[in-house]
PDB file of C-alpha atoms in Angstrom:
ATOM      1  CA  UNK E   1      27.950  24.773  14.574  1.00  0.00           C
ATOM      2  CA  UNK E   2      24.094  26.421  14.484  1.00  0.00           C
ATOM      3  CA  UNK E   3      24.043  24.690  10.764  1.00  0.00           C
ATOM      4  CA  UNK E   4      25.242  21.230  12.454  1.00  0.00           C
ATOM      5  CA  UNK E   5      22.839  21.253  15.224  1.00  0.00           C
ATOM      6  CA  UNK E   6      19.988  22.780  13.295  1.00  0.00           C
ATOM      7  CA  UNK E   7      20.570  19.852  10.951  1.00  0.00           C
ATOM      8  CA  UNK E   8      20.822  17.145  13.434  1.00  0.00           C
ATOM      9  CA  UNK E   9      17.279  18.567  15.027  1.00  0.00           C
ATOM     10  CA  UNK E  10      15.661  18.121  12.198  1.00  0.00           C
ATOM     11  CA  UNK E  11      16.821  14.673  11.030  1.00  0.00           C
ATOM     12  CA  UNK E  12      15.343  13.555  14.489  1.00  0.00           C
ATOM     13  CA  UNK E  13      12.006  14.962  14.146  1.00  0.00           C
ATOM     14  CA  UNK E  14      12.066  13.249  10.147  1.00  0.00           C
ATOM     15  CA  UNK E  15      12.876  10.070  12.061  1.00  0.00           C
ATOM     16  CA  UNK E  16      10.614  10.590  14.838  1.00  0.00           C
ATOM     17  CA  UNK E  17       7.442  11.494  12.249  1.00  0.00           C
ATOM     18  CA  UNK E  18       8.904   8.133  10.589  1.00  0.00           C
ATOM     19  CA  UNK E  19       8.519   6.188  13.105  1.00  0.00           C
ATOM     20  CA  UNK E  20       5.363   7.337  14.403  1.00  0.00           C
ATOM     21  CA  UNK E  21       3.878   6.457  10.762  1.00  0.00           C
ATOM     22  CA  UNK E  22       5.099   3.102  10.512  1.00  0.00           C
ATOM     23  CA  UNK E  23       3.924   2.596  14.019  1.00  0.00           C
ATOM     24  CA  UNK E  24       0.340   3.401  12.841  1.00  0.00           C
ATOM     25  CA  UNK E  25       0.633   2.240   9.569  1.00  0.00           C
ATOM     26  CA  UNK E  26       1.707  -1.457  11.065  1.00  0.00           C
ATOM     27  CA  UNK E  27      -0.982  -1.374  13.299  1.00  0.00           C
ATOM     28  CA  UNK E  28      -3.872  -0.605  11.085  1.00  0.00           C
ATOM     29  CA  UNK E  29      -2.204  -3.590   8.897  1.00  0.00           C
ATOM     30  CA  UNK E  30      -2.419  -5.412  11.953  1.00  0.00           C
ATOM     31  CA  UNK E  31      -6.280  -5.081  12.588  1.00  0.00           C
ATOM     32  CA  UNK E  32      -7.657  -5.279   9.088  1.00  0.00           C
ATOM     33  CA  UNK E  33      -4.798  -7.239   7.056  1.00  0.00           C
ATOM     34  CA  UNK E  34      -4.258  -4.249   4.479  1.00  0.00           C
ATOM     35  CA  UNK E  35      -3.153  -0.552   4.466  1.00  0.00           C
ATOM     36  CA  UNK E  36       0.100  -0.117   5.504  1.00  0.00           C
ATOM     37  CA  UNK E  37       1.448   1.060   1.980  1.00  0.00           C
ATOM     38  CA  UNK E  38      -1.923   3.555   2.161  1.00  0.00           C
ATOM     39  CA  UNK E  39      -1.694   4.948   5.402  1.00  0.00           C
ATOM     40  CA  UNK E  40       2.424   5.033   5.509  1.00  0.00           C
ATOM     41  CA  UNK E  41       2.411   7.002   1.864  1.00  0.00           C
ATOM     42  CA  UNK E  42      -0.512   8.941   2.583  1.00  0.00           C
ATOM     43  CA  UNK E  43       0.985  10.455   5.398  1.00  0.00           C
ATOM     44  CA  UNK E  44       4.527  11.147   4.416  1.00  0.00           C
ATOM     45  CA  UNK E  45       3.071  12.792   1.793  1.00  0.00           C
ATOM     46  CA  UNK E  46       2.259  15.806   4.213  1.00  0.00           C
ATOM     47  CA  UNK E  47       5.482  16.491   4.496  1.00  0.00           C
ATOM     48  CA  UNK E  48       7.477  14.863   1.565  1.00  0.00           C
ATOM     49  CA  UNK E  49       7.384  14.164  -2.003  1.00  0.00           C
ATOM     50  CA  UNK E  50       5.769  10.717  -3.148  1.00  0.00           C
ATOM     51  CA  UNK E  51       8.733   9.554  -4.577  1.00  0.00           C
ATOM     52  CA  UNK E  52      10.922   9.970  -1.188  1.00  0.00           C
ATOM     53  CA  UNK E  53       8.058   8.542   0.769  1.00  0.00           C
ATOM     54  CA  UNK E  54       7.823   5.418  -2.120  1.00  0.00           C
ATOM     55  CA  UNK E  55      11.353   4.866  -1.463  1.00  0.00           C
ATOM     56  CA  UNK E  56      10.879   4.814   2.787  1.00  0.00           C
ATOM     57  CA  UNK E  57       8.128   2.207   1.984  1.00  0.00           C
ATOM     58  CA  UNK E  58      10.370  -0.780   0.094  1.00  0.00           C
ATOM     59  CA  UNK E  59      11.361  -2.460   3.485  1.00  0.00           C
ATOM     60  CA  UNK E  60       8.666  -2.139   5.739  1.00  0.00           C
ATOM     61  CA  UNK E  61       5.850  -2.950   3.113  1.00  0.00           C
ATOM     62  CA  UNK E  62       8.496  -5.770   1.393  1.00  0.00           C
ATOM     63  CA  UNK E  63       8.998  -7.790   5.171  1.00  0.00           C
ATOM     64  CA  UNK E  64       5.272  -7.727   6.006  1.00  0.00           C
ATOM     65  CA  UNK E  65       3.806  -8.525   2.881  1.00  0.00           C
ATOM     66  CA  UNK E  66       6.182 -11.869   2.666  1.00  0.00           C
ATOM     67  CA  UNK E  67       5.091 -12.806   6.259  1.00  0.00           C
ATOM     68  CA  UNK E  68       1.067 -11.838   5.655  1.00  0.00           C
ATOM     69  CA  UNK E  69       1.872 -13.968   1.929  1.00  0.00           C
ATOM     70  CA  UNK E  70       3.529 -17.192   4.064  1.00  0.00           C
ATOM     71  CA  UNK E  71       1.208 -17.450   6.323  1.00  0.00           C
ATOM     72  CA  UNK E  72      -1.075 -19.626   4.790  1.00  0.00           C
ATOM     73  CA  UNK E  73      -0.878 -23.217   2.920  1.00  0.00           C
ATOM     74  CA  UNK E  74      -2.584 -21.903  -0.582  1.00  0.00           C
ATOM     75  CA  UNK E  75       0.582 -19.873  -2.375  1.00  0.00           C
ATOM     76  CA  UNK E  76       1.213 -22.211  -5.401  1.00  0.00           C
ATOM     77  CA  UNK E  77      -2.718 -22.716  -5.567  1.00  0.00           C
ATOM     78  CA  UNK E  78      -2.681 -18.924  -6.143  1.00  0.00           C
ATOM     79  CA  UNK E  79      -0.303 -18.023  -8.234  1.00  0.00           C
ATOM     80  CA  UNK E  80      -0.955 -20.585 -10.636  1.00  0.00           C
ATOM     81  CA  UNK E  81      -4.446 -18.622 -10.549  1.00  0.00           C
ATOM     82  CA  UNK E  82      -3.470 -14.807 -10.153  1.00  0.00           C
ATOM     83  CA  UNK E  83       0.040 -14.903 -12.415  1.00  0.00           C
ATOM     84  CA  UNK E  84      -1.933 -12.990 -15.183  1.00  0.00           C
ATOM     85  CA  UNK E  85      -2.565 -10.169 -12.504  1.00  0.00           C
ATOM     86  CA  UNK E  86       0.494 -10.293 -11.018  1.00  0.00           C
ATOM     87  CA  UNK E  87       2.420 -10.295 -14.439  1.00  0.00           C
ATOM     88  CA  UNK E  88       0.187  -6.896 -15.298  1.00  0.00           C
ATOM     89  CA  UNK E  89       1.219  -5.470 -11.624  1.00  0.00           C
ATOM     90  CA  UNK E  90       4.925  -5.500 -12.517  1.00  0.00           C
ATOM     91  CA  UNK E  91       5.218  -4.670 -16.548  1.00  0.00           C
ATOM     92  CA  UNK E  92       2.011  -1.530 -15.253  1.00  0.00           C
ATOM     93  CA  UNK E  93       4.208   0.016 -12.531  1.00  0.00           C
ATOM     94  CA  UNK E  94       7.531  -0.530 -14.838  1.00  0.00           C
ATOM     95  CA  UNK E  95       5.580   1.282 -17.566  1.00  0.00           C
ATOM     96  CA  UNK E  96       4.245   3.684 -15.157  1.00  0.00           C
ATOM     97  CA  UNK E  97       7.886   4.449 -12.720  1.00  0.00           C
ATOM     98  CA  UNK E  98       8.717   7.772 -14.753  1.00  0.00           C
ATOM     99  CA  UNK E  99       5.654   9.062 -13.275  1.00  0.00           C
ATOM    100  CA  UNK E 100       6.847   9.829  -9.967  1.00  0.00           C
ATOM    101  CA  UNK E 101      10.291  10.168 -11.686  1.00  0.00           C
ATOM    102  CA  UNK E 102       9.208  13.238 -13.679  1.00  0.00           C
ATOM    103  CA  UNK E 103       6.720  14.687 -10.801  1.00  0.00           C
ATOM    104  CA  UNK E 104       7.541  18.389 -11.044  1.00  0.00           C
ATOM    105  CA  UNK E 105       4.615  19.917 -10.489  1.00  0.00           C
ATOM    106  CA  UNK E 106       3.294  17.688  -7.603  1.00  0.00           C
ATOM    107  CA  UNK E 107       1.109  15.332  -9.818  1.00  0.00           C
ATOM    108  CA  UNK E 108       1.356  12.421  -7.798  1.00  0.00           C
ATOM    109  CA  UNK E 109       0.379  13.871  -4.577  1.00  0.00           C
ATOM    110  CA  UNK E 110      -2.939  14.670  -6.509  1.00  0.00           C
ATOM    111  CA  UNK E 111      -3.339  11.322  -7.927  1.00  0.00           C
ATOM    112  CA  UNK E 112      -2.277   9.985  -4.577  1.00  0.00           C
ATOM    113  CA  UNK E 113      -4.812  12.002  -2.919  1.00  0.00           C
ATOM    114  CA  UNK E 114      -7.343  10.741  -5.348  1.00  0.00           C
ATOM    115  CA  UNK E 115      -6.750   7.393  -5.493  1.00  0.00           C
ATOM    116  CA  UNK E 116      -6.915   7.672  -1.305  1.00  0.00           C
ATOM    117  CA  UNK E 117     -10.689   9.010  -1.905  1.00  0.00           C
ATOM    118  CA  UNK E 118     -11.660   5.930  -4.231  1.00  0.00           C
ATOM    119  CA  UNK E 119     -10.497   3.745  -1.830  1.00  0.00           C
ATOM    120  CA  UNK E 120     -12.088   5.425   1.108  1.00  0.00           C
ATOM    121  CA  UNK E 121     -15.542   5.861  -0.810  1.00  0.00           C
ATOM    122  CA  UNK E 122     -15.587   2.521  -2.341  1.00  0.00           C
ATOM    123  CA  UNK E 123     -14.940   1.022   1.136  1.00  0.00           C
ATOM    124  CA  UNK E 124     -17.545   2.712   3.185  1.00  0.00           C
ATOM    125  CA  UNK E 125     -19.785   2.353   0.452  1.00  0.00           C
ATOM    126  CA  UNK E 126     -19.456  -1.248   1.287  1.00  0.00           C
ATOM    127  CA  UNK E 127     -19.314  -1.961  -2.442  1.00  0.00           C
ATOM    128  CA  UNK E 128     -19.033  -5.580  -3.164  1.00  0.00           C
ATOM    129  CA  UNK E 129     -18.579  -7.367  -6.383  1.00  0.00           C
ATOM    130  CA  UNK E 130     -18.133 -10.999  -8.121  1.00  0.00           C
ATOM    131  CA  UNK E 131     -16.389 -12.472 -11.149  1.00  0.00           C
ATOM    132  CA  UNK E 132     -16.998 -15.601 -12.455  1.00  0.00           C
ATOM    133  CA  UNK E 133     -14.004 -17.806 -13.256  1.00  0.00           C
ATOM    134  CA  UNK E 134     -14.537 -17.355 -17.030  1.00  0.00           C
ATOM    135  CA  UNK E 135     -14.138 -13.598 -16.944  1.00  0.00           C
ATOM    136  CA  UNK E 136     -10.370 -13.833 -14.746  1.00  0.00           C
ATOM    137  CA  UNK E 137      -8.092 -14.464 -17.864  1.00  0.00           C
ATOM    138  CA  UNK E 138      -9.757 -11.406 -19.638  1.00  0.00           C
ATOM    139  CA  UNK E 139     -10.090  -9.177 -16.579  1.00  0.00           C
ATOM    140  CA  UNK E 140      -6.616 -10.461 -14.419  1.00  0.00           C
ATOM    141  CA  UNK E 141      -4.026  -8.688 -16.700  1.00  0.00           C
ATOM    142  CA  UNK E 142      -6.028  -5.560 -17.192  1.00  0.00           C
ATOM    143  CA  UNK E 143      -6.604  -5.448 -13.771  1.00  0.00           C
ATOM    144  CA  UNK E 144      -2.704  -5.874 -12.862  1.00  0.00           C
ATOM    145  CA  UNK E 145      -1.889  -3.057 -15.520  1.00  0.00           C
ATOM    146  CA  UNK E 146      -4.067  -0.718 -14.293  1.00  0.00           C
ATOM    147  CA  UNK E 147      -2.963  -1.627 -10.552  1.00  0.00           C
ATOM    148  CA  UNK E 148       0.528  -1.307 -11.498  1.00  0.00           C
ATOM    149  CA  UNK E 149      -0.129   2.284 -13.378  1.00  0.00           C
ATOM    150  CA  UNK E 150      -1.908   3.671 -10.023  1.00  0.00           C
ATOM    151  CA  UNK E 151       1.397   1.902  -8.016  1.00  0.00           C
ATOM    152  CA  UNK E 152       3.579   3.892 -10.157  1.00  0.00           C
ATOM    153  CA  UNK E 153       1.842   7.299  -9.901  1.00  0.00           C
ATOM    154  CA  UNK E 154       0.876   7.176  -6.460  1.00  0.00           C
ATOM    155  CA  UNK E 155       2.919   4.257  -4.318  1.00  0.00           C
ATOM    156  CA  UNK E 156      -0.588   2.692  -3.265  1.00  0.00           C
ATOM    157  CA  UNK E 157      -1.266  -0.729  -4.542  1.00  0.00           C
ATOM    158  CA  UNK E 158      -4.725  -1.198  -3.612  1.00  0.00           C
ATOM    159  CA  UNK E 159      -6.516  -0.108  -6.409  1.00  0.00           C
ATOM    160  CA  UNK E 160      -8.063  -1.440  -8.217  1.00  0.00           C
ATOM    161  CA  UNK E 161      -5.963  -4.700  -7.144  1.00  0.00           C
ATOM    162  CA  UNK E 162      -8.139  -5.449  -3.750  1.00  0.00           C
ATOM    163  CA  UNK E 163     -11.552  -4.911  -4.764  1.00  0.00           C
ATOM    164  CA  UNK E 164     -10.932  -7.221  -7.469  1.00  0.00           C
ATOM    165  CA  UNK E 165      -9.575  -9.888  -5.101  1.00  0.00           C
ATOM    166  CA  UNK E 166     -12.681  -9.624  -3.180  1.00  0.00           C
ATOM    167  CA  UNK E 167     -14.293  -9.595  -5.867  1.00  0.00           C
ATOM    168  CA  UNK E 168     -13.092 -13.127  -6.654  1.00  0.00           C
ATOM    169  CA  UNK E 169     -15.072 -14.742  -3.492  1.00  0.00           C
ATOM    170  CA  UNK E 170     -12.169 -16.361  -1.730  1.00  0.00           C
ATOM    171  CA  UNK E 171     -11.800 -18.186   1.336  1.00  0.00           C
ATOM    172  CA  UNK E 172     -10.724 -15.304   4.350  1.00  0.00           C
ATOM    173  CA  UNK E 173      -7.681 -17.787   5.020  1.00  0.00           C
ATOM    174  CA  UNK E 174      -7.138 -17.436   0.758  1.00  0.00           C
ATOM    175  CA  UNK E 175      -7.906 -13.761   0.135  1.00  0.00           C
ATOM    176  CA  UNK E 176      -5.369 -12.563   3.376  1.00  0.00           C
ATOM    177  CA  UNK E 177      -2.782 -14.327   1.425  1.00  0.00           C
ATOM    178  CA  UNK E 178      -3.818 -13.428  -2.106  1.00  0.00           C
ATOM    179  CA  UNK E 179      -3.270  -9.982  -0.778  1.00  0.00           C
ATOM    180  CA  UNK E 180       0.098 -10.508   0.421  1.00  0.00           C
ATOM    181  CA  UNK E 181       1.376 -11.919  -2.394  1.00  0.00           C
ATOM    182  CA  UNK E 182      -0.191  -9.463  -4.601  1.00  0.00           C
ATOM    183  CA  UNK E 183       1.117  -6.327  -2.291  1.00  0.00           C
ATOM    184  CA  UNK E 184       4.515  -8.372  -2.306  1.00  0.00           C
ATOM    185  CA  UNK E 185       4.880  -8.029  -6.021  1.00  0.00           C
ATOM    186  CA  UNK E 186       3.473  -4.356  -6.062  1.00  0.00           C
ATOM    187  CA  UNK E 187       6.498  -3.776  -3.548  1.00  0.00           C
ATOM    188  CA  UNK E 188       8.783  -5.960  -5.660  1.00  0.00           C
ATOM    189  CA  UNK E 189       8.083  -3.845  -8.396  1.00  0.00           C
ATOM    190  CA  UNK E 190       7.873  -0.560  -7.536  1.00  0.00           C
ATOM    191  CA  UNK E 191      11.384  -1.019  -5.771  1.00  0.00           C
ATOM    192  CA  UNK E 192      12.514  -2.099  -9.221  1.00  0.00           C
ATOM    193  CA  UNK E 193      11.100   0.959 -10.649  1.00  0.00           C
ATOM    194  CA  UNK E 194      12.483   3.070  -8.430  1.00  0.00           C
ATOM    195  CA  UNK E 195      16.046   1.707  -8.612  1.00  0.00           C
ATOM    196  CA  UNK E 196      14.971   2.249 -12.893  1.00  0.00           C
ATOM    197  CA  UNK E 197      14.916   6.022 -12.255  1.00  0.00           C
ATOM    198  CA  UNK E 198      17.811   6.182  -9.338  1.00  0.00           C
ATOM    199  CA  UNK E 199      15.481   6.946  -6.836  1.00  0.00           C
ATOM    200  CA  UNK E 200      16.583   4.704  -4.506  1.00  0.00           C
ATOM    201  CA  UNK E 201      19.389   6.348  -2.667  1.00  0.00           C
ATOM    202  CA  UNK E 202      21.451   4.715   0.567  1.00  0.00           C
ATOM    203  CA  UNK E 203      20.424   7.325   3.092  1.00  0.00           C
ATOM    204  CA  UNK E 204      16.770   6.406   2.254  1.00  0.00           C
ATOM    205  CA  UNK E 205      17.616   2.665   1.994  1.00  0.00           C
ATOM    206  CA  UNK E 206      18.575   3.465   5.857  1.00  0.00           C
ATOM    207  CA  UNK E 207      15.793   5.055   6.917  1.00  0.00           C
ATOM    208  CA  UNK E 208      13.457   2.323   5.370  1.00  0.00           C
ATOM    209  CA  UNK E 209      15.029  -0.160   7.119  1.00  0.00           C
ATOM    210  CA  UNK E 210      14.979   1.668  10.561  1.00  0.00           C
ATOM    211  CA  UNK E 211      11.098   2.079   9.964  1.00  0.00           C
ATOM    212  CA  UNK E 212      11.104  -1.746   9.693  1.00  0.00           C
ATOM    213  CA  UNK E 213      10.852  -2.100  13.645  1.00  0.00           C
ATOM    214  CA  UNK E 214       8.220   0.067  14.310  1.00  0.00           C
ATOM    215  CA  UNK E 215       5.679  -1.072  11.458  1.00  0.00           C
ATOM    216  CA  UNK E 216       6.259  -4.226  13.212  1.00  0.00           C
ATOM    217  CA  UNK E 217       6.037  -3.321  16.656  1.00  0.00           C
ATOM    218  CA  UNK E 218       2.312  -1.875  15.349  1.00  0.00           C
ATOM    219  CA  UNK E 219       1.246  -4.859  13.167  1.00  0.00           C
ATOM    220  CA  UNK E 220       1.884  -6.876  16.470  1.00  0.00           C
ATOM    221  CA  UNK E 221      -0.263  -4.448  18.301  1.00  0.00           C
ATOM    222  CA  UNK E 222      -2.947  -4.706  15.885  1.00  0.00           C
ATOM    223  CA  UNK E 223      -2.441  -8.508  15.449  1.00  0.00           C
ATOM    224  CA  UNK E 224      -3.299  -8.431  19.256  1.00  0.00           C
ATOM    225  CA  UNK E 225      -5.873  -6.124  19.361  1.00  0.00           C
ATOM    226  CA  UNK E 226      -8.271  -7.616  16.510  1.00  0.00           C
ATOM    227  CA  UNK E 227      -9.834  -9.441  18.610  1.00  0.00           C
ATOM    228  CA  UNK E 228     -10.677  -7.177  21.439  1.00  0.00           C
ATOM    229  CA  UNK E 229     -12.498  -4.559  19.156  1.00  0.00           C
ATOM    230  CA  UNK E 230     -15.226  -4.125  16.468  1.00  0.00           C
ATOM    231  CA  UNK E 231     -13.901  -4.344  13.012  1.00  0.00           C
ATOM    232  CA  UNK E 232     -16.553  -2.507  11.778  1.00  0.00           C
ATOM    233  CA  UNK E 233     -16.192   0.557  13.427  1.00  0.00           C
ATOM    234  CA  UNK E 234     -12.718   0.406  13.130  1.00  0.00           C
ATOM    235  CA  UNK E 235     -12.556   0.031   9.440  1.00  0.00           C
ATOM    236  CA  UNK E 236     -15.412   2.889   9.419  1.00  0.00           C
ATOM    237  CA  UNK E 237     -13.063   5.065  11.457  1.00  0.00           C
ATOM    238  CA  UNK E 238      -9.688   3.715   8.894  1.00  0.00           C
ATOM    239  CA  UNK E 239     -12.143   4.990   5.660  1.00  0.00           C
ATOM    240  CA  UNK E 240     -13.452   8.093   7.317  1.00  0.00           C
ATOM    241  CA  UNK E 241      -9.432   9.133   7.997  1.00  0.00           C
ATOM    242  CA  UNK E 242      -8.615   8.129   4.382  1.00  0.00           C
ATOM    243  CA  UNK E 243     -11.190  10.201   3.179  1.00  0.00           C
ATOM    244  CA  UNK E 244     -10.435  13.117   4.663  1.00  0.00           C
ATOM    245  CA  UNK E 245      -6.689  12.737   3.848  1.00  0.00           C
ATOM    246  CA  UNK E 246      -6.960  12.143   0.238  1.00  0.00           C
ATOM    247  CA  UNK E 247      -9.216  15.591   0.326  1.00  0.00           C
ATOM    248  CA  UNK E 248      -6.274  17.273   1.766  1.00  0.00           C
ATOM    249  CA  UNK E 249      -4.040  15.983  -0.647  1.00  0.00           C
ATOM    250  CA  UNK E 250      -5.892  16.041  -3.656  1.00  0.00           C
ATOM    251  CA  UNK E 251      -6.849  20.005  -2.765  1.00  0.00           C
ATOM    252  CA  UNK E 252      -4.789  21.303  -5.580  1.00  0.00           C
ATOM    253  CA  UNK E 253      -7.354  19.878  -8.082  1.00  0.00           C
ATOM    254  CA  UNK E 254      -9.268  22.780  -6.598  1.00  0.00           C
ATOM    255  CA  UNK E 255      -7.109  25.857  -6.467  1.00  0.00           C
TER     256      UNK E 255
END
């Protein structure tokens, strides 16, 4: 009986900590259009390996990518532009799936952590480039391989995948759903690499749908409050948090 209830404590608090993660994870998604995969992984990886916090991720990031991708009028428009990308986005994180597969030694928390700092750095940096349409056929499917390598190691599928779509000096309306259609394939395909390796298991399956509702409940909240706060200071705040995270996590480089 001790074993039972011990057990049933502690699946509550896993929920609970679940929940509370989507919650925020959906929100920031809300307010700034991105980093619900980043925030979600980054901090189930406190507590949990990558590949178990990859695998609580399908559902959630799947359902609000497809919404943030239908939202506008432009999806044909752009994947008749970004296919090369998005083709290099799912063979990279096929390549790349025994990564977290194999992660013994706790790896991808490290990479995780790592890839977390480049983000952070590179976004309070402010850093800002351009590519000219005659360089996207050379630059999409390297870019999509090496996106889908980093989605493989580390479950975040924002670099270098983002930067580059900013990079490519679309409309606000076009680049929102450029991103969702781009995270929609990352999710797409890391689900597919996950099921490659049998990581995807039904108890997890569960739980990822349960933390549907609440990354919901928080991208409405963010949705809601966008316009009621600075998005600068926000997004200053969302780096400086990242930053410090993927410290934590990528610590063991250290010791």
């Amino acid at each position: 009986m001790p074993t039972s209830l011990s057990f049933d404590a502690a699946h509550f608090m896993l929920l609970s900590a679940v929940a509370a993660i989507f919650l925020l994870a959906g929100f920031v998604k809300g307010v700034v259009g991105l980093g619900l995969p980043t925030v979600a992984v980054g901090l189930l990886g406190l507590f949990m390996p990558p590949l178990q916090a990859a695998a609580l991720l399908i559902v959630p990031s799947l359902v609000t990518n497809v919404w943030q991708l239908l939202a506008g009028g432009r999806f044909m428009w752009l994947l008749r532009r970004l296919w090369l990308m998005l083709l290099g986005i799912f063979v990279g994180t096929l390549l790349g799936a025994s990564v977290l597969a194999t992660d013994a030694g706790g790896r991808a928390t490290v990479f995780l952590g790592v890839a977390l700092v480049v983000y952070a750095v590179s976004g309070l940096a402010a850093v800002k480039f351009s590519v000219n349409a005659g360089s996207e056929k050379y630059l999409s499917p390297l870019i999509g391989l090496t996106t889908g390598f980093v989605t493989a190691a580390t479950a975040v599928f924002v670099i270098p995948a983002v930067p580059y779509l900013q990079a490519l000096n679309l409309e606000k309306d076009e680049l929102i759903q450029a991103l969702g259609l781009s995270f929609t394939v990352s999710t797409i395909a890391m689900a597919a690499g996950l099921a490659q390796g049998g990581a995807l298991q039904m108890e997890g399956a569960a739980i990822s749908a349960m933390a549907l509702a609440p990354a919901l409940g928080g991208m409405f909240i963010g949705q809601w409050l966008r316009g009621k706060i600075s998005a600068v200071l926000f997004r200053r705040c969302f780096f400086i948090g990242l930053l410090l995270l993927g410290l934590h996590l990528s610590s063991h480089l250290w010791r």
